[in-house]
Amino acid sequence: MPEGHSVHRIARQFERNFVGQRVVVTSPQGRFSDGAAVLNNLELEEAWAVGKQLFMRFSGDHWLRVHLGIYGAWDFSGTIHADATIASANGRMGQTNQRGTVFDAAGENSLSSIGAPRKTRMRMAEEQHERELEQTTQFPPEPIGAVRVRLLTETVCADLRGPTACEVLTSEQVDAVLSRLGPDPQRDSSDEAGQKFVDAVVKKNTPIGLLLMDQSVVAGIGNVYRAEMLFRAHIDPYRPGKKVTSDEAWGLWRDWVYLLEIGVQTGQMMTIDGLEGEAWRQAMANRADRHWVYKREGLPCLKCGTHIRLDEMANRKLYWCPSCQT
């Protein structure tokens, strides 16, 4: 499941490569044919995200809403403005990029390259398709697999596969969706937004580990950030929200503001602070070096040595340290 930082980064790619241009919209799979007909040859005027949902406004006040869900992803191809983390995923954005970003010794593959246009080809799930695509210079590439919607300009192509939601909305319908979502600090990091989060937490008897995954409480947090934020705050995930103090809830909000910005800027869910030089590059490349508890079940806690626990909470895996998180 892609977490909030990924969808904000997808929105940035559409801002850099599509906004201000007329877009050819098709549905190679056929399941979005009616929606594609509404949007086809309209100008894309803006693109932004709230939590895990992407919103794109086309001329005539038509909106495209996409929720990637568990399996959805965008594939970008053509001459696109990319960065090292997108290059490491071969143009695939959406499914959580846990494999990391490797930086070469000369620094060519660096975050300083953000915004530099480069030729990029799509990465497909099946290896034979991937090889075929690498051997062709055709643009746009032939759709491969179940492409729900294709957005195409003269230089850039974006293909969407496997979303939970992909629909055309009116402004009123967009507002209705937004009203059901909790605050997202990339859209609003004000004290008012933070207070909305704090109020939603401290009045409920629901465990804080569930509240952080509730998109109506706070938008964008997923399994990785949930585990890491609670560890960083030394909070037991089973503690009811009403037993989380206001100061603790504010601490969680401020940490989310901080970690989400790192995720948007680097493309990785970096949750261990203070890494520099080779240690930072190693953490960018390897998940095990950038997280405190996530996917570390059975291993000693990096702070106290207690074995990290793996539980199940509402059908999602929960990683935590029973000694550090009290």
mmCIF file of C-alpha atoms in Angstrom:
data_model
loop_
_atom_site.group_PDB
_atom_site.id
_atom_site.type_symbol
_atom_site.label_atom_id
_atom_site.label_comp_id
_atom_site.label_asym_id
_atom_site.label_seq_id
_atom_site.Cartn_x
_atom_site.Cartn_y
_atom_site.Cartn_z
ATOM 1 C CA MET A 1 0.000 0.000 0.000
ATOM 2 C CA PRO A 2 1.574 3.329 -0.999
ATOM 3 C CA GLU A 3 1.750 5.792 1.875
ATOM 4 C CA GLY A 4 1.079 9.514 1.769
ATOM 5 C CA HIS A 5 4.524 10.660 0.688
ATOM 6 C CA SER A 6 4.322 8.551 -2.491
ATOM 7 C CA VAL A 7 1.079 10.135 -3.665
ATOM 8 C CA HIS A 8 2.393 13.651 -3.044
ATOM 9 C CA ARG A 9 5.416 12.786 -5.173
ATOM 10 C CA ILE A 10 3.146 11.483 -7.942
ATOM 11 C CA ALA A 11 1.245 14.777 -7.829
ATOM 12 C CA ARG A 12 4.553 16.631 -8.226
ATOM 13 C CA GLN A 13 5.377 14.599 -11.321
ATOM 14 C CA PHE A 14 2.066 15.593 -12.878
ATOM 15 C CA GLU A 15 2.706 19.223 -11.910
ATOM 16 C CA ARG A 16 6.126 19.186 -13.595
ATOM 17 C CA ASN A 17 5.213 17.218 -16.685
ATOM 18 C CA PHE A 18 1.494 17.603 -17.435
ATOM 19 C CA VAL A 19 -0.008 20.737 -15.857
ATOM 20 C CA GLY A 20 -0.629 23.487 -18.417
ATOM 21 C CA GLN A 21 -0.865 21.065 -21.344
ATOM 22 C CA ARG A 22 -3.741 19.491 -23.230
ATOM 23 C CA VAL A 23 -3.817 15.801 -22.446
ATOM 24 C CA VAL A 24 -4.999 12.884 -24.540
ATOM 25 C CA VAL A 25 -6.909 10.632 -22.145
ATOM 26 C CA THR A 26 -7.761 7.058 -23.088
ATOM 27 C CA SER A 27 -8.641 3.795 -21.369
ATOM 28 C CA PRO A 28 -6.753 0.982 -23.119
ATOM 29 C CA GLN A 29 -8.397 -1.536 -20.776
ATOM 30 C CA GLY A 30 -11.837 -0.083 -21.488
ATOM 31 C CA ARG A 31 -13.053 0.153 -17.883
ATOM 32 C CA PHE A 32 -12.652 3.952 -17.812
ATOM 33 C CA SER A 33 -13.861 4.688 -21.340
ATOM 34 C CA ASP A 34 -16.711 6.999 -20.305
ATOM 35 C CA GLY A 35 -14.518 8.994 -17.950
ATOM 36 C CA ALA A 36 -11.733 9.209 -20.525
ATOM 37 C CA ALA A 37 -14.180 10.617 -23.073
ATOM 38 C CA VAL A 38 -15.047 13.447 -20.648
ATOM 39 C CA LEU A 39 -11.408 14.381 -19.980
ATOM 40 C CA ASN A 40 -9.902 13.782 -23.430
ATOM 41 C CA ASN A 41 -8.117 16.788 -24.988
ATOM 42 C CA LEU A 42 -8.736 19.011 -21.969
ATOM 43 C CA GLU A 43 -5.966 21.007 -20.283
ATOM 44 C CA LEU A 44 -4.704 19.700 -16.959
ATOM 45 C CA GLU A 45 -4.816 22.753 -14.688
ATOM 46 C CA GLU A 46 -3.639 21.406 -11.326
ATOM 47 C CA ALA A 47 -2.662 18.218 -9.508
ATOM 48 C CA TRP A 48 -2.369 17.635 -5.780
ATOM 49 C CA ALA A 49 -2.821 14.965 -3.144
ATOM 50 C CA VAL A 50 -4.521 14.617 0.200
ATOM 51 C CA GLY A 51 -3.333 11.575 2.100
ATOM 52 C CA LYS A 52 -3.416 8.618 -0.263
ATOM 53 C CA GLN A 53 -5.724 10.221 -2.831
ATOM 54 C CA LEU A 54 -4.699 12.128 -5.947
ATOM 55 C CA PHE A 55 -6.844 14.904 -7.418
ATOM 56 C CA MET A 56 -6.336 16.408 -10.895
ATOM 57 C CA ARG A 57 -8.429 19.317 -12.180
ATOM 58 C CA PHE A 58 -8.991 19.607 -15.909
ATOM 59 C CA SER A 59 -10.436 22.585 -17.802
ATOM 60 C CA GLY A 60 -14.187 22.881 -17.564
ATOM 61 C CA ASP A 61 -14.006 22.024 -13.859
ATOM 62 C CA HIS A 62 -13.719 18.275 -14.399
ATOM 63 C CA TRP A 63 -11.764 16.372 -11.750
ATOM 64 C CA LEU A 64 -9.992 13.014 -11.879
ATOM 65 C CA ARG A 65 -9.746 11.272 -8.502
ATOM 66 C CA VAL A 66 -7.407 8.296 -8.095
ATOM 67 C CA HIS A 67 -6.933 6.118 -5.034
ATOM 68 C CA LEU A 68 -4.214 3.557 -5.710
ATOM 69 C CA GLY A 69 -5.216 1.111 -2.975
ATOM 70 C CA ILE A 70 -2.988 -1.910 -2.466
ATOM 71 C CA TYR A 71 -2.121 -2.744 -6.075
ATOM 72 C CA GLY A 72 -2.323 0.535 -7.965
ATOM 73 C CA ALA A 73 0.655 2.304 -9.516
ATOM 74 C CA TRP A 74 1.513 4.896 -12.151
ATOM 75 C CA ASP A 75 4.133 4.180 -14.829
ATOM 76 C CA PHE A 76 5.757 7.224 -16.440
ATOM 77 C CA SER A 77 7.580 7.083 -19.759
ATOM 78 C CA GLY A 78 9.030 9.529 -22.237
ATOM 79 C CA THR A 79 11.116 12.612 -21.479
ATOM 80 C CA ILE A 80 10.137 13.315 -17.909
ATOM 81 C CA HIS A 81 11.404 15.473 -15.082
ATOM 82 C CA ALA A 82 12.567 12.838 -12.624
ATOM 83 C CA ASP A 83 14.930 12.340 -9.713
ATOM 84 C CA ALA A 84 17.101 9.565 -8.315
ATOM 85 C CA THR A 85 14.347 7.833 -6.376
ATOM 86 C CA ILE A 86 12.042 7.672 -9.394
ATOM 87 C CA ALA A 87 14.894 6.453 -11.578
ATOM 88 C CA SER A 88 15.604 3.677 -9.061
ATOM 89 C CA ALA A 89 12.017 2.475 -9.500
ATOM 90 C CA ASN A 90 12.332 2.583 -13.308
ATOM 91 C CA GLY A 91 9.518 5.072 -13.624
ATOM 92 C CA ARG A 92 7.070 3.164 -11.409
ATOM 93 C CA MET A 93 5.366 5.271 -8.741
ATOM 94 C CA GLY A 94 2.737 4.127 -6.291
ATOM 95 C CA GLN A 95 3.553 0.756 -4.834
ATOM 96 C CA THR A 96 5.796 1.434 -1.815
ATOM 97 C CA ASN A 97 9.407 1.531 -2.974
ATOM 98 C CA GLN A 98 11.062 -0.525 -0.251
ATOM 99 C CA ARG A 99 14.066 -1.571 -2.283
ATOM 100 C CA GLY A 100 15.697 1.812 -1.882
ATOM 101 C CA THR A 101 17.787 4.185 -3.948
ATOM 102 C CA VAL A 102 21.445 3.515 -4.723
ATOM 103 C CA PHE A 103 23.739 6.499 -5.277
ATOM 104 C CA ASP A 104 26.814 6.051 -7.447
ATOM 105 C CA ALA A 105 30.266 7.170 -6.353
ATOM 106 C CA ALA A 106 30.313 10.096 -8.782
ATOM 107 C CA GLY A 107 27.054 11.426 -7.402
ATOM 108 C CA GLU A 108 25.325 11.258 -10.795
ATOM 109 C CA ASN A 109 22.299 9.558 -9.274
ATOM 110 C CA SER A 110 21.610 12.204 -6.630
ATOM 111 C CA LEU A 111 18.681 14.115 -5.255
ATOM 112 C CA SER A 112 20.212 17.292 -6.687
ATOM 113 C CA SER A 113 19.038 16.057 -10.087
ATOM 114 C CA ILE A 114 15.379 16.703 -9.221
ATOM 115 C CA GLY A 115 13.766 18.514 -12.123
ATOM 116 C CA ALA A 116 16.296 17.454 -14.748
ATOM 117 C CA PRO A 117 14.517 15.956 -17.771
ATOM 118 C CA ARG A 118 15.618 12.469 -18.711
ATOM 119 C CA LYS A 119 14.487 9.669 -20.987
ATOM 120 C CA THR A 120 12.732 7.038 -18.920
ATOM 121 C CA ARG A 121 10.946 3.853 -19.871
ATOM 122 C CA MET A 122 8.200 2.091 -17.967
ATOM 123 C CA ARG A 123 8.899 -0.821 -15.652
ATOM 124 C CA MET A 124 6.494 -3.705 -16.124
ATOM 125 C CA ALA A 125 5.729 -6.459 -13.651
ATOM 126 C CA GLU A 126 6.682 -9.319 -15.974
ATOM 127 C CA GLU A 127 10.340 -9.623 -16.896
ATOM 128 C CA GLN A 128 9.727 -10.499 -20.523
ATOM 129 C CA HIS A 129 7.650 -7.351 -20.965
ATOM 130 C CA GLU A 130 10.359 -5.328 -19.279
ATOM 131 C CA ARG A 131 12.988 -6.619 -21.690
ATOM 132 C CA GLU A 132 10.776 -5.951 -24.710
ATOM 133 C CA LEU A 133 10.135 -2.400 -23.587
ATOM 134 C CA GLU A 134 13.820 -1.675 -23.047
ATOM 135 C CA GLN A 135 14.580 -2.734 -26.625
ATOM 136 C CA THR A 136 12.131 -0.360 -28.305
ATOM 137 C CA THR A 137 12.333 3.383 -28.851
ATOM 138 C CA GLN A 138 8.641 3.713 -29.704
ATOM 139 C CA PHE A 139 6.808 6.589 -28.067
ATOM 140 C CA PRO A 140 4.285 6.295 -26.744
ATOM 141 C CA PRO A 141 4.872 2.642 -25.873
ATOM 142 C CA GLU A 142 2.183 0.114 -26.583
ATOM 143 C CA PRO A 143 -0.022 -0.408 -23.514
ATOM 144 C CA ILE A 144 0.957 -3.580 -21.705
ATOM 145 C CA GLY A 145 -1.346 -5.189 -19.187
ATOM 146 C CA ALA A 146 -4.567 -3.762 -17.778
ATOM 147 C CA VAL A 147 -4.038 -0.016 -18.205
ATOM 148 C CA ARG A 148 -7.088 1.652 -16.643
ATOM 149 C CA VAL A 149 -6.243 5.128 -17.908
ATOM 150 C CA ARG A 150 -3.482 6.636 -20.040
ATOM 151 C CA LEU A 151 -2.589 10.340 -19.928
ATOM 152 C CA LEU A 152 -0.483 11.422 -22.892
ATOM 153 C CA THR A 153 1.203 14.604 -24.100
ATOM 154 C CA GLU A 154 3.653 15.034 -26.967
ATOM 155 C CA THR A 155 6.569 14.056 -24.702
ATOM 156 C CA VAL A 156 5.250 12.225 -21.624
ATOM 157 C CA CYS A 157 3.004 9.228 -21.000
ATOM 158 C CA ALA A 158 1.488 8.114 -17.682
ATOM 159 C CA ASP A 159 -0.273 4.754 -17.390
ATOM 160 C CA LEU A 160 -2.399 3.784 -14.386
ATOM 161 C CA ARG A 161 -2.915 0.166 -13.399
ATOM 162 C CA GLY A 162 -4.820 -1.507 -10.583
ATOM 163 C CA PRO A 163 -6.338 1.441 -8.682
ATOM 164 C CA THR A 164 -9.027 1.058 -6.064
ATOM 165 C CA ALA A 165 -10.738 4.200 -7.371
ATOM 166 C CA CYS A 166 -10.487 6.091 -10.658
ATOM 167 C CA GLU A 167 -13.383 8.427 -11.381
ATOM 168 C CA VAL A 168 -14.412 11.792 -12.817
ATOM 169 C CA LEU A 169 -15.937 14.139 -10.222
ATOM 170 C CA THR A 170 -17.446 17.602 -9.980
ATOM 171 C CA SER A 171 -16.114 20.231 -7.582
ATOM 172 C CA GLU A 172 -18.951 19.464 -5.172
ATOM 173 C CA GLN A 173 -18.104 15.771 -5.208
ATOM 174 C CA VAL A 174 -14.426 16.538 -4.590
ATOM 175 C CA ASP A 175 -15.409 18.635 -1.569
ATOM 176 C CA ALA A 176 -17.503 15.742 -0.269
ATOM 177 C CA VAL A 177 -14.506 13.379 -0.483
ATOM 178 C CA LEU A 178 -12.222 15.899 1.234
ATOM 179 C CA SER A 179 -14.725 16.383 4.060
ATOM 180 C CA ARG A 180 -14.299 12.717 4.971
ATOM 181 C CA LEU A 181 -10.505 12.936 5.230
ATOM 182 C CA GLY A 182 -8.438 13.991 8.208
ATOM 183 C CA PRO A 183 -5.752 16.690 7.968
ATOM 184 C CA ASP A 184 -2.681 16.245 5.766
ATOM 185 C CA PRO A 185 0.271 18.503 6.696
ATOM 186 C CA GLN A 186 1.455 18.694 3.098
ATOM 187 C CA ARG A 187 -1.800 20.511 2.364
ATOM 188 C CA ASP A 188 -2.245 22.224 5.727
ATOM 189 C CA SER A 189 0.285 22.146 8.573
ATOM 190 C CA SER A 190 -1.419 24.915 10.558
ATOM 191 C CA ASP A 191 -2.178 24.761 14.270
ATOM 192 C CA GLU A 192 -5.838 24.418 13.356
ATOM 193 C CA ALA A 193 -5.122 21.255 11.377
ATOM 194 C CA GLY A 194 -2.991 19.886 14.205
ATOM 195 C CA GLN A 195 -5.714 20.635 16.728
ATOM 196 C CA LYS A 196 -8.243 18.775 14.595
ATOM 197 C CA PHE A 197 -5.981 15.692 14.746
ATOM 198 C CA VAL A 198 -5.379 16.037 18.492
ATOM 199 C CA ASP A 199 -9.087 16.426 19.240
ATOM 200 C CA ALA A 200 -9.926 13.347 17.170
ATOM 201 C CA VAL A 201 -7.361 11.243 19.075
ATOM 202 C CA VAL A 202 -7.851 12.191 22.721
ATOM 203 C CA LYS A 203 -11.633 11.764 22.779
ATOM 204 C CA LYS A 204 -11.704 8.168 21.516
ATOM 205 C CA ASN A 205 -11.313 4.852 23.293
ATOM 206 C CA THR A 206 -9.889 3.283 20.125
ATOM 207 C CA PRO A 207 -6.225 2.157 20.346
ATOM 208 C CA ILE A 208 -3.839 4.789 19.011
ATOM 209 C CA GLY A 209 -2.403 2.176 16.633
ATOM 210 C CA LEU A 210 -5.792 2.046 14.903
ATOM 211 C CA LEU A 211 -6.447 5.779 15.028
ATOM 212 C CA LEU A 212 -3.248 6.551 13.104
ATOM 213 C CA MET A 213 -4.462 4.271 10.300
ATOM 214 C CA ASP A 214 -7.904 5.894 10.178
ATOM 215 C CA GLN A 215 -7.844 8.260 7.193
ATOM 216 C CA SER A 216 -10.671 10.299 8.721
ATOM 217 C CA VAL A 217 -8.430 11.057 11.719
ATOM 218 C CA VAL A 218 -5.256 11.848 9.800
ATOM 219 C CA ALA A 219 -4.681 11.390 6.070
ATOM 220 C CA GLY A 220 -1.724 9.550 4.597
ATOM 221 C CA ILE A 221 -0.271 7.479 7.431
ATOM 222 C CA GLY A 222 0.152 3.794 6.607
ATOM 223 C CA ASN A 223 1.692 0.743 8.208
ATOM 224 C CA VAL A 224 5.326 1.848 8.026
ATOM 225 C CA TYR A 225 4.852 5.357 9.382
ATOM 226 C CA ARG A 226 2.386 4.105 12.025
ATOM 227 C CA ALA A 227 4.956 1.682 13.481
ATOM 228 C CA GLU A 228 7.846 4.120 13.306
ATOM 229 C CA MET A 229 5.974 7.143 14.697
ATOM 230 C CA LEU A 230 4.721 5.230 17.736
ATOM 231 C CA PHE A 231 8.196 3.882 18.440
ATOM 232 C CA ARG A 232 9.730 7.344 18.137
ATOM 233 C CA ALA A 233 7.091 8.627 20.591
ATOM 234 C CA HIS A 234 7.559 5.673 23.016
ATOM 235 C CA ILE A 235 3.803 4.987 22.895
ATOM 236 C CA ASP A 236 2.240 1.526 23.222
ATOM 237 C CA PRO A 237 0.099 1.010 20.079
ATOM 238 C CA TYR A 238 -2.659 -0.539 22.193
ATOM 239 C CA ARG A 239 -3.076 2.531 24.425
ATOM 240 C CA PRO A 240 -6.548 4.043 23.947
ATOM 241 C CA GLY A 241 -6.588 7.459 22.318
ATOM 242 C CA LYS A 242 -8.247 9.002 25.383
ATOM 243 C CA LYS A 243 -5.209 7.908 27.439
ATOM 244 C CA VAL A 244 -2.816 9.650 25.060
ATOM 245 C CA THR A 245 -2.112 13.065 26.517
ATOM 246 C CA SER A 246 -2.677 16.216 24.502
ATOM 247 C CA ASP A 247 1.076 16.854 24.518
ATOM 248 C CA GLU A 248 1.742 13.337 23.211
ATOM 249 C CA ALA A 249 -0.850 13.758 20.463
ATOM 250 C CA TRP A 250 0.714 17.067 19.457
ATOM 251 C CA GLY A 251 4.089 15.313 19.408
ATOM 252 C CA LEU A 252 2.716 12.700 17.009
ATOM 253 C CA TRP A 253 1.313 15.416 14.740
ATOM 254 C CA ARG A 254 4.591 17.357 14.648
ATOM 255 C CA ASP A 255 6.535 14.160 13.970
ATOM 256 C CA TRP A 256 4.177 13.374 11.072
ATOM 257 C CA VAL A 257 4.767 16.863 9.650
ATOM 258 C CA TYR A 258 8.519 16.229 9.907
ATOM 259 C CA LEU A 259 8.629 12.652 8.577
ATOM 260 C CA LEU A 260 6.199 13.278 5.731
ATOM 261 C CA GLU A 261 8.342 16.132 4.426
ATOM 262 C CA ILE A 262 11.412 13.881 4.481
ATOM 263 C CA GLY A 263 9.467 11.217 2.575
ATOM 264 C CA VAL A 264 8.265 13.676 -0.054
ATOM 265 C CA GLN A 265 11.738 15.139 -0.545
ATOM 266 C CA THR A 266 13.732 11.876 -0.591
ATOM 267 C CA GLY A 267 11.182 9.332 -1.805
ATOM 268 C CA GLN A 268 12.041 7.029 1.100
ATOM 269 C CA MET A 269 10.425 6.613 4.509
ATOM 270 C CA MET A 270 13.522 7.619 6.466
ATOM 271 C CA THR A 271 12.635 7.404 10.163
ATOM 272 C CA ILE A 272 16.051 7.198 11.840
ATOM 273 C CA ASP A 273 17.458 10.665 12.482
ATOM 274 C CA GLY A 274 21.016 11.926 12.416
ATOM 275 C CA LEU A 275 22.422 9.747 9.619
ATOM 276 C CA GLU A 276 25.133 11.351 7.511
ATOM 277 C CA GLY A 277 27.481 10.439 4.676
ATOM 278 C CA GLU A 278 27.831 6.743 3.981
ATOM 279 C CA ALA A 279 25.378 5.819 6.768
ATOM 280 C CA TRP A 280 22.699 7.959 5.091
ATOM 281 C CA ARG A 281 23.414 6.486 1.638
ATOM 282 C CA GLN A 282 23.239 2.976 3.099
ATOM 283 C CA ALA A 283 19.894 3.744 4.725
ATOM 284 C CA MET A 284 18.528 5.184 1.477
ATOM 285 C CA ALA A 285 19.477 1.934 -0.269
ATOM 286 C CA ASN A 286 18.339 -0.562 2.385
ATOM 287 C CA ARG A 287 15.107 -0.590 4.371
ATOM 288 C CA ALA A 288 16.744 -2.351 7.342
ATOM 289 C CA ASP A 289 19.041 0.641 7.849
ATOM 290 C CA ARG A 290 16.361 3.357 7.865
ATOM 291 C CA HIS A 291 13.680 1.980 10.223
ATOM 292 C CA TRP A 292 13.582 1.309 13.973
ATOM 293 C CA VAL A 293 10.966 -1.464 14.157
ATOM 294 C CA TYR A 294 9.240 -1.999 10.790
ATOM 295 C CA LYS A 295 9.957 -5.509 9.410
ATOM 296 C CA ARG A 296 12.338 -6.164 12.342
ATOM 297 C CA GLU A 297 10.205 -8.764 14.114
ATOM 298 C CA GLY A 298 12.276 -11.102 16.285
ATOM 299 C CA LEU A 299 15.367 -8.894 16.039
ATOM 300 C CA PRO A 300 16.815 -6.954 18.987
ATOM 301 C CA CYS A 301 15.515 -3.422 19.403
ATOM 302 C CA LEU A 302 18.154 -0.979 18.207
ATOM 303 C CA LYS A 303 17.759 0.980 21.443
ATOM 304 C CA CYS A 304 17.105 -1.501 24.265
ATOM 305 C CA GLY A 305 17.833 -4.963 22.847
ATOM 306 C CA THR A 306 14.347 -6.370 23.489
ATOM 307 C CA HIS A 307 13.048 -8.476 20.602
ATOM 308 C CA ILE A 308 10.676 -6.553 18.333
ATOM 309 C CA ARG A 309 7.140 -7.965 18.382
ATOM 310 C CA LEU A 310 4.918 -8.652 15.416
ATOM 311 C CA ASP A 311 1.196 -8.569 16.175
ATOM 312 C CA GLU A 312 -1.917 -8.235 14.048
ATOM 313 C CA MET A 313 -4.153 -5.200 14.512
ATOM 314 C CA ALA A 314 -7.262 -4.934 12.334
ATOM 315 C CA ASN A 315 -5.772 -7.347 9.774
ATOM 316 C CA ARG A 316 -2.584 -5.301 9.408
ATOM 317 C CA LYS A 317 0.872 -6.223 10.716
ATOM 318 C CA LEU A 318 1.964 -4.252 13.753
ATOM 319 C CA TYR A 319 5.639 -3.912 14.671
ATOM 320 C CA TRP A 320 6.625 -2.556 18.086
ATOM 321 C CA CYS A 321 9.004 -2.791 21.027
ATOM 322 C CA PRO A 322 7.254 -3.809 24.284
ATOM 323 C CA SER A 323 10.039 -2.262 26.378
ATOM 324 C CA CYS A 324 10.483 1.111 24.662
ATOM 325 C CA GLN A 325 6.771 1.620 23.981
ATOM 326 C CA THR A 326 4.987 1.712 27.324
#
